[in-house]
Coordinates of C-alpha atoms in Angstrom, one line a residue:
R1 CA -30.6 -60.9 -16.9
L2 CA -31.0 -64.6 -17.6
F3 CA -31.9 -65.2 -13.9
C4 CA -33.6 -62.0 -12.9
T5 CA -36.0 -61.3 -15.8
Y6 CA -39.6 -62.1 -16.3
R7 CA -41.9 -61.5 -19.3
E8 CA -45.1 -60.1 -17.8
P9 CA -48.1 -60.3 -20.2
G10 CA -50.0 -57.2 -21.1
I11 CA -53.3 -56.4 -22.9
E12 CA -51.6 -54.4 -25.6
R13 CA -47.9 -55.0 -24.9
D14 CA -45.8 -57.3 -22.7
R15 CA -43.5 -55.9 -20.1
L16 CA -40.0 -57.2 -19.5
A17 CA -39.5 -57.0 -15.7
S18 CA -36.0 -57.2 -14.2
H19 CA -35.8 -58.1 -10.5
A20 CA -33.2 -56.8 -8.1
D21 CA -29.5 -57.4 -8.5
R22 CA -26.8 -57.1 -5.9
N23 CA -26.6 -53.3 -6.3
E24 CA -30.4 -52.8 -6.0
G25 CA -31.2 -55.0 -3.0
Q26 CA -32.1 -58.6 -2.1
M27 CA -31.6 -61.0 -5.0
P28 CA -34.1 -63.9 -5.4
Q29 CA -33.1 -66.9 -3.3
H30 CA -35.5 -69.5 -4.5
I31 CA -36.3 -71.5 -7.6
I32 CA -39.7 -72.8 -8.7
V33 CA -40.0 -76.6 -9.2
I34 CA -42.9 -77.9 -11.3
Y35 CA -43.8 -81.6 -11.1
K36 CA -47.0 -83.1 -12.3
N37 CA -48.4 -79.6 -13.0
Q38 CA -47.8 -78.6 -9.3
F39 CA -45.6 -75.7 -8.2
F40 CA -43.2 -75.7 -5.4
V41 CA -40.9 -73.0 -3.9
L42 CA -37.4 -74.4 -3.2
D43 CA -35.1 -72.0 -1.3
V44 CA -31.6 -72.6 -2.6
V45 CA -30.1 -70.0 -0.3
V46 CA -31.0 -70.2 3.4
D47 CA -29.5 -67.8 6.0
S48 CA -27.0 -66.5 3.4
A49 CA -25.7 -70.1 2.8
R50 CA -26.2 -71.9 -0.5
L51 CA -27.6 -75.4 -0.2
S52 CA -25.3 -78.2 -1.1
N53 CA -26.0 -80.6 -3.9
D54 CA -27.1 -83.2 -1.4
N55 CA -29.4 -80.8 0.3
I56 CA -31.0 -79.9 -3.0
Y57 CA -31.4 -83.5 -4.0
T58 CA -33.2 -84.2 -0.7
Q59 CA -35.5 -81.3 -1.3
L60 CA -36.3 -82.5 -4.8
K61 CA -37.2 -85.9 -3.4
R62 CA -39.5 -84.2 -0.9
I63 CA -41.2 -82.3 -3.7
V64 CA -41.7 -85.5 -5.8
S65 CA -43.3 -87.2 -2.8
M66 CA -45.6 -84.2 -2.1
A67 CA -46.6 -83.9 -5.7
E68 CA -47.4 -87.6 -6.1
D69 CA -50.0 -87.3 -3.3
G70 CA -51.8 -84.5 -5.1
A71 CA -51.2 -85.5 -8.8
T72 CA -54.8 -86.7 -9.3
Y73 CA -56.3 -83.3 -8.4
A74 CA -53.7 -80.9 -9.8
E75 CA -55.1 -78.1 -11.9
K76 CA -53.1 -77.4 -15.0
V77 CA -52.5 -73.7 -14.2
G78 CA -49.2 -73.6 -16.1
I79 CA -51.0 -74.0 -19.5
L80 CA -52.4 -70.5 -19.1
T81 CA -49.0 -69.1 -20.0
A82 CA -49.2 -70.9 -23.4
A83 CA -52.2 -68.9 -24.5
N84 CA -52.2 -65.9 -26.9
R85 CA -50.4 -63.1 -25.0
T86 CA -53.5 -60.9 -24.7
T87 CA -55.6 -63.8 -23.6
W88 CA -53.1 -64.8 -21.0
A89 CA -52.9 -61.2 -19.8
K90 CA -56.6 -61.2 -19.1
S91 CA -56.4 -64.6 -17.4
R92 CA -53.6 -63.3 -15.2
Q93 CA -55.8 -60.4 -14.1
L94 CA -58.5 -62.9 -13.1
L95 CA -55.9 -64.7 -11.0
L96 CA -54.7 -61.5 -9.4
E97 CA -58.2 -60.8 -8.0
D98 CA -57.5 -63.5 -5.4
E99 CA -54.9 -62.8 -2.6
T100 CA -53.6 -66.3 -2.6
N101 CA -53.1 -66.3 -6.3
R102 CA -51.3 -63.0 -6.2
A103 CA -48.8 -64.5 -3.7
C104 CA -48.3 -67.5 -5.9
L105 CA -47.7 -65.4 -9.0
E106 CA -45.2 -63.2 -7.1
K107 CA -43.2 -66.3 -6.0
I108 CA -43.1 -67.5 -9.6
E109 CA -42.3 -64.2 -11.2
D110 CA -39.5 -63.4 -8.7
C111 CA -37.8 -66.8 -8.8
I112 CA -34.2 -67.4 -10.2
F113 CA -35.4 -69.9 -12.7
V114 CA -38.0 -72.7 -13.1
L115 CA -37.1 -76.4 -12.9
C116 CA -39.6 -78.7 -14.8
L117 CA -39.5 -82.3 -13.7
D118 CA -41.3 -84.0 -16.6
D119 CA -42.9 -87.4 -17.0
A120 CA -41.0 -89.8 -19.3
I121 CA -41.8 -89.7 -23.0
P122 CA -42.3 -93.1 -24.7
I123 CA -40.1 -94.1 -27.6
A124 CA -43.3 -94.2 -29.6
F125 CA -42.9 -90.4 -29.8
N126 CA -39.7 -90.9 -31.8
H127 CA -39.6 -89.5 -35.3
Q128 CA -38.0 -92.7 -36.6
R129 CA -37.9 -96.1 -35.0
S130 CA -34.4 -97.5 -34.7
F131 CA -33.6 -100.8 -36.4
D132 CA -30.4 -101.0 -34.3
E133 CA -31.2 -103.1 -31.2
T134 CA -28.6 -101.2 -29.2
Q135 CA -30.6 -98.0 -29.9
S136 CA -34.1 -99.4 -29.9
N137 CA -34.9 -98.3 -26.4
L138 CA -33.5 -94.8 -26.7
R139 CA -35.2 -91.6 -27.6
D140 CA -34.2 -89.7 -30.7
D141 CA -33.1 -86.1 -31.0
T142 CA -36.4 -85.0 -32.6
S143 CA -38.4 -86.4 -29.7
M144 CA -36.2 -84.7 -27.1
A145 CA -36.3 -81.4 -29.0
L146 CA -40.1 -81.4 -29.2
Q147 CA -40.3 -82.1 -25.4
M148 CA -38.2 -79.0 -24.7
L149 CA -40.1 -76.9 -27.3
H150 CA -43.7 -77.7 -26.3
G151 CA -43.9 -80.8 -24.1
F152 CA -46.3 -82.8 -26.4
G153 CA -49.5 -81.3 -25.2
A154 CA -51.4 -80.6 -21.9
D155 CA -52.0 -84.3 -21.3
V156 CA -48.2 -84.9 -21.3
N157 CA -45.9 -82.1 -20.2
S158 CA -47.1 -78.8 -21.8
A159 CA -48.8 -77.7 -18.6
N160 CA -45.7 -78.6 -16.6
R161 CA -44.2 -75.2 -17.6
W162 CA -44.4 -71.5 -16.9
Y163 CA -43.5 -70.0 -20.3
D164 CA -43.1 -66.4 -19.1
K165 CA -39.9 -67.2 -17.1
T166 CA -36.7 -66.7 -19.0
M167 CA -35.0 -69.9 -18.0
Q168 CA -36.9 -73.2 -17.6
F169 CA -34.6 -76.2 -17.1
V170 CA -36.4 -79.4 -18.2
I171 CA -35.4 -82.8 -16.7
S172 CA -37.3 -85.8 -17.9
A173 CA -37.8 -89.0 -15.9
D174 CA -36.2 -90.9 -18.7
G175 CA -33.0 -88.8 -18.4
A176 CA -33.5 -86.4 -21.3
C177 CA -32.6 -82.9 -20.3
G178 CA -32.6 -79.4 -21.8
L179 CA -34.3 -76.1 -21.4
N180 CA -37.0 -73.8 -22.7
Y181 CA -36.1 -70.2 -22.7
E182 CA -38.0 -67.0 -23.4
H183 CA -36.0 -65.1 -26.1
S184 CA -36.7 -61.5 -25.1
P185 CA -34.0 -60.9 -22.6
S186 CA -31.1 -62.7 -24.2
E187 CA -29.7 -64.2 -27.4
G188 CA -29.1 -67.9 -27.9
I189 CA -25.3 -67.7 -27.7
A190 CA -25.4 -66.4 -24.1
V191 CA -27.7 -69.2 -23.1
V192 CA -25.5 -71.8 -24.8
Q193 CA -22.4 -70.4 -23.0
L194 CA -24.3 -70.8 -19.7
I195 CA -25.3 -74.3 -20.5
E196 CA -21.8 -75.3 -21.4
H197 CA -20.5 -73.7 -18.3
L198 CA -23.0 -75.8 -16.3
L199 CA -21.9 -79.0 -18.1
K200 CA -18.3 -78.2 -17.4
Y201 CA -19.1 -77.5 -13.7
M202 CA -20.9 -80.8 -13.4
E203 CA -18.1 -82.7 -15.0
E204 CA -15.5 -81.2 -12.6
I205 CA -17.9 -81.6 -9.6
R206 CA -16.6 -78.3 -8.4
Q207 CA -18.3 -76.3 -5.6
R208 CA -18.0 -72.6 -5.1
K209 CA -16.4 -71.4 -1.8
L210 CA -19.6 -70.4 0.0
P211 CA -20.8 -71.6 3.4
R212 CA -23.2 -74.5 3.1
L213 CA -25.9 -75.9 5.4
M214 CA -24.7 -79.4 6.3
T215 CA -27.8 -80.8 8.0
M216 CA -31.4 -81.0 6.7
R217 CA -32.7 -79.9 10.1
E218 CA -31.8 -76.3 9.1
V219 CA -33.5 -76.5 5.7
P220 CA -37.2 -75.5 5.6
F221 CA -39.5 -77.9 3.7
P222 CA -40.4 -76.8 0.1
Q223 CA -43.5 -74.7 0.0
Q224 CA -46.3 -75.8 -2.4
L225 CA -48.1 -73.0 -4.2
N226 CA -51.9 -73.7 -4.2
F227 CA -53.7 -71.6 -6.7
K228 CA -57.4 -71.0 -6.2
V229 CA -59.0 -72.0 -9.5
T230 CA -62.5 -70.8 -10.2
D231 CA -64.8 -72.1 -13.0
T232 CA -64.0 -69.0 -15.0
I233 CA -60.3 -69.7 -14.8
R234 CA -60.9 -73.4 -15.7
Q235 CA -62.6 -72.1 -18.9
E236 CA -59.5 -70.0 -19.6
M237 CA -57.3 -73.1 -19.1
E238 CA -59.4 -75.0 -21.6
G239 CA -59.0 -72.2 -24.1
A240 CA -55.2 -72.1 -23.5
T241 CA -55.0 -75.9 -24.0
E242 CA -56.9 -75.7 -27.3
H243 CA -54.6 -72.9 -28.4
M244 CA -51.5 -74.8 -27.4
H245 CA -52.6 -77.9 -29.2
K246 CA -53.2 -75.9 -32.4
M247 CA -49.7 -74.5 -32.2
I248 CA -48.2 -78.0 -31.6
D249 CA -50.2 -79.4 -34.6
S250 CA -48.9 -76.5 -36.8
V251 CA -45.2 -77.3 -36.2
D252 CA -43.1 -80.0 -37.9
L253 CA -39.7 -80.3 -36.4
Y254 CA -37.0 -82.8 -37.4
V255 CA -33.4 -83.0 -36.1
L256 CA -30.8 -84.0 -38.7
R257 CA -27.4 -85.1 -37.7
F258 CA -25.1 -84.7 -40.7
N259 CA -22.1 -87.0 -40.4
E260 CA -20.6 -86.9 -43.9
F261 CA -18.2 -84.0 -43.0
G262 CA -18.0 -81.1 -40.6
K263 CA -16.8 -77.5 -40.5
E264 CA -13.2 -78.4 -41.3
F265 CA -14.1 -79.2 -45.0
P266 CA -15.4 -75.7 -45.9
K267 CA -12.5 -74.2 -44.0
S268 CA -10.1 -76.3 -46.0
Q269 CA -11.7 -74.7 -49.1
N270 CA -11.2 -71.2 -47.7
M271 CA -15.0 -70.9 -47.1
S272 CA -16.9 -69.8 -44.0
P273 CA -18.8 -72.8 -42.6
D274 CA -21.7 -70.5 -41.8
C275 CA -21.9 -69.2 -45.4
F276 CA -21.5 -72.8 -46.7
I277 CA -24.5 -73.9 -44.7
Q278 CA -26.6 -70.9 -45.7
L279 CA -26.0 -71.7 -49.4
A280 CA -26.9 -75.3 -48.8
I281 CA -30.2 -74.2 -47.3
Q282 CA -30.9 -71.9 -50.3
L283 CA -30.3 -74.8 -52.7
A284 CA -32.4 -77.2 -50.8
Y285 CA -35.3 -74.7 -50.8
Y286 CA -34.9 -73.9 -54.5
K287 CA -35.0 -77.6 -55.4
I288 CA -38.3 -78.0 -53.6
Y289 CA -40.1 -74.7 -54.6
N290 CA -38.2 -73.5 -57.7
H291 CA -37.6 -70.0 -56.2
L292 CA -35.9 -68.3 -53.3
V293 CA -37.4 -66.4 -50.4
S294 CA -36.4 -63.8 -47.8
T295 CA -34.1 -65.5 -45.3
Y296 CA -33.2 -64.4 -41.8
E297 CA -30.1 -65.4 -40.0
S298 CA -29.3 -63.9 -36.6
A299 CA -26.2 -61.6 -36.6
S300 CA -24.7 -60.7 -33.3
I301 CA -24.0 -57.0 -32.8
R302 CA -23.1 -57.4 -29.2
R303 CA -19.9 -55.5 -29.9
F304 CA -22.0 -52.4 -29.7
R305 CA -23.5 -50.9 -26.5
L306 CA -27.0 -52.4 -26.0
G307 CA -26.5 -54.4 -29.2
R308 CA -28.6 -57.5 -29.8
V309 CA -28.9 -58.8 -33.3
D310 CA -29.3 -57.8 -36.9
N311 CA -30.2 -59.9 -40.0
I312 CA -27.8 -61.6 -42.3
R313 CA -29.7 -62.0 -45.6
A314 CA -28.8 -65.1 -47.5
C315 CA -31.2 -64.7 -50.5
S316 CA -28.9 -63.0 -53.1
I317 CA -28.7 -62.7 -56.8
E318 CA -25.5 -64.7 -56.7
A319 CA -27.2 -67.5 -54.7
Q320 CA -30.0 -67.6 -57.2
E321 CA -27.7 -67.9 -60.2
W322 CA -25.8 -70.7 -58.5
C323 CA -29.1 -72.5 -57.6
K324 CA -30.3 -72.3 -61.3
A325 CA -27.0 -73.8 -62.5
M326 CA -27.2 -76.6 -59.9
V327 CA -30.7 -77.7 -61.0
G328 CA -29.9 -77.4 -64.7
Q329 CA -32.0 -74.3 -65.5
T330 CA -29.0 -72.6 -66.9
P331 CA -26.2 -74.5 -68.7
A332 CA -23.1 -75.0 -66.6
D333 CA -20.4 -77.6 -66.3
D334 CA -18.8 -78.5 -63.0
E335 CA -16.2 -75.8 -63.2
K336 CA -18.8 -73.1 -63.9
K337 CA -20.9 -74.4 -61.0
I338 CA -17.9 -74.1 -58.6
E339 CA -17.3 -70.6 -59.9
L340 CA -20.8 -69.6 -59.3
F341 CA -20.7 -71.2 -55.8
R342 CA -17.6 -69.3 -54.8
A343 CA -19.2 -66.1 -56.1
A344 CA -22.3 -66.8 -53.9
I345 CA -20.1 -67.6 -50.9
K346 CA -18.1 -64.4 -51.4
Q347 CA -21.3 -62.3 -51.5
Q348 CA -22.7 -64.1 -48.4
A349 CA -19.4 -63.5 -46.6
D350 CA -19.6 -59.8 -47.5
I351 CA -23.2 -59.5 -46.3
L352 CA -22.2 -61.2 -43.0
R353 CA -19.2 -59.0 -42.5
R354 CA -21.1 -55.8 -43.2
T355 CA -24.0 -56.8 -40.9
I356 CA -22.0 -57.7 -37.8
L357 CA -20.1 -54.4 -38.2
G358 CA -23.3 -52.5 -37.9
H359 CA -24.1 -51.8 -41.6
G360 CA -27.1 -54.1 -42.0
M361 CA -30.2 -52.7 -43.5
D362 CA -32.9 -54.3 -41.2
N363 CA -32.1 -52.5 -37.9
H364 CA -31.5 -49.2 -39.8
L365 CA -35.0 -49.4 -41.4
L366 CA -36.6 -50.5 -38.2
G367 CA -35.1 -47.6 -36.4
L368 CA -36.4 -45.1 -38.9
K369 CA -39.9 -46.7 -38.6
Q370 CA -39.8 -46.5 -34.8
I371 CA -38.7 -42.9 -34.8
A372 CA -41.9 -42.0 -36.7
V373 CA -44.0 -44.1 -34.3
H374 CA -42.4 -42.6 -31.2
N375 CA -42.8 -39.1 -32.4
N376 CA -46.5 -39.6 -33.5
L377 CA -45.5 -39.0 -37.2
P378 CA -47.2 -40.7 -40.1
V379 CA -45.4 -43.9 -40.9
P380 CA -43.7 -43.5 -44.3
T381 CA -45.4 -45.5 -47.1
L382 CA -42.2 -47.5 -47.6
F383 CA -43.1 -49.5 -44.6
T384 CA -46.6 -50.4 -45.9
D385 CA -45.4 -51.2 -49.5
E386 CA -46.0 -54.7 -50.7
A387 CA -42.4 -55.1 -51.6
Y388 CA -41.3 -54.1 -48.1
Q389 CA -43.7 -56.6 -46.6
R390 CA -42.4 -59.4 -48.9
V391 CA -38.8 -58.7 -48.1
H392 CA -39.6 -58.9 -44.3
H393 CA -41.6 -62.1 -44.6
F394 CA -39.0 -64.7 -43.5
T395 CA -40.2 -68.0 -44.7
L396 CA -36.7 -69.2 -43.8
S397 CA -35.6 -68.2 -40.4
T398 CA -32.2 -69.5 -39.4
S399 CA -29.7 -69.2 -36.6
Q400 CA -26.2 -70.6 -36.1
V401 CA -25.1 -71.0 -32.5
P402 CA -21.7 -72.7 -32.1
T403 CA -21.4 -75.2 -29.3
V404 CA -18.6 -77.2 -27.8
G405 CA -20.6 -80.0 -26.4
D406 CA -23.2 -82.2 -28.0
S407 CA -26.1 -79.7 -27.7
F408 CA -28.3 -77.9 -30.1
M409 CA -31.1 -75.3 -30.2
C410 CA -34.4 -75.1 -32.1
Y411 CA -37.4 -72.9 -32.4
G412 CA -40.7 -72.7 -34.2
P413 CA -41.5 -70.8 -37.4
V414 CA -41.9 -67.0 -37.4
V415 CA -44.5 -67.0 -40.2
P416 CA -47.3 -69.4 -41.1
D417 CA -45.7 -70.7 -44.3

């Protein structure tokens, strides 16, 4: 599903479209490469043979050369996908009125994945300038994460995307690499497993046993997709650009590398590292705002058929009592603080365990609400109650995705505050 799924915008509701798999017919055999806001079709399978790494590299060089020639006149069509979903759905309908645009959209929507070749990002975009001369010319984690998340605006790399596609691999001219992925078809852990598989594959320089084309004479040139852009569509692009820039301005993102200790310390204290971090987040928030808020943490329920995620709630009475003791609002010596901390850890571990075993409250309540909606029944007043709204307003939205390599994931806020 990571490679055969597309999120198609709708006026009222988006549609998750899955393309053919081996049992249903012809699978997609091309990827879309975006460079300098221009779109190219790159066939990675030709005559039932997968292109070699050298073949693909040559094709990418061809694309770069073709795009450089047209960079001055390239329309930023990709920015349309960054608009509000209803707005983008209407813009897409305008594009579909033209036969050429329909063909371009079909190629993009049917591709295996999108490869975004980005312009380099100056180190001036770093969150913190390094005082270490050996690091002074390197980009920091925050800058690279923001490039993957939004691309720094339409004048930089934000239009060099197609946000409806599940997998967009981003390769920057300065060597930074990562991906932007649309969350609907898959959870983060599956994506990380894919990325780490790719990294391992690259390290081993291992090729699959498939026939390959050995000469470029047999490989067709990449095909450029030339959208027909009217003045009306240009106005839509301007609106999408404004919307994108507002979203970028509304997000603060900072990447922290914590080097004091790792997961082995909480394990040595018979504590779950995940629970340990969740309690640390609760304390940090309490120190700033003097209260706790509803907290979301993704809980995998993939052990169940069609299972996706439920919610591990970290805001508990035990967590609050410990936070009060830590900031001196309730008298407690070090021994008492440790006692309260362990009680909070135990409660968090119990919530985690119950949730991943299918006993969480969030999916259960959501299911009851959807039953009413699907059967055209009045939605029970529970779901419109102020308390229910507050408990589902996740000011803290968190996710723990274990990785083997030096990689990490990030996302924007789910509520305005």
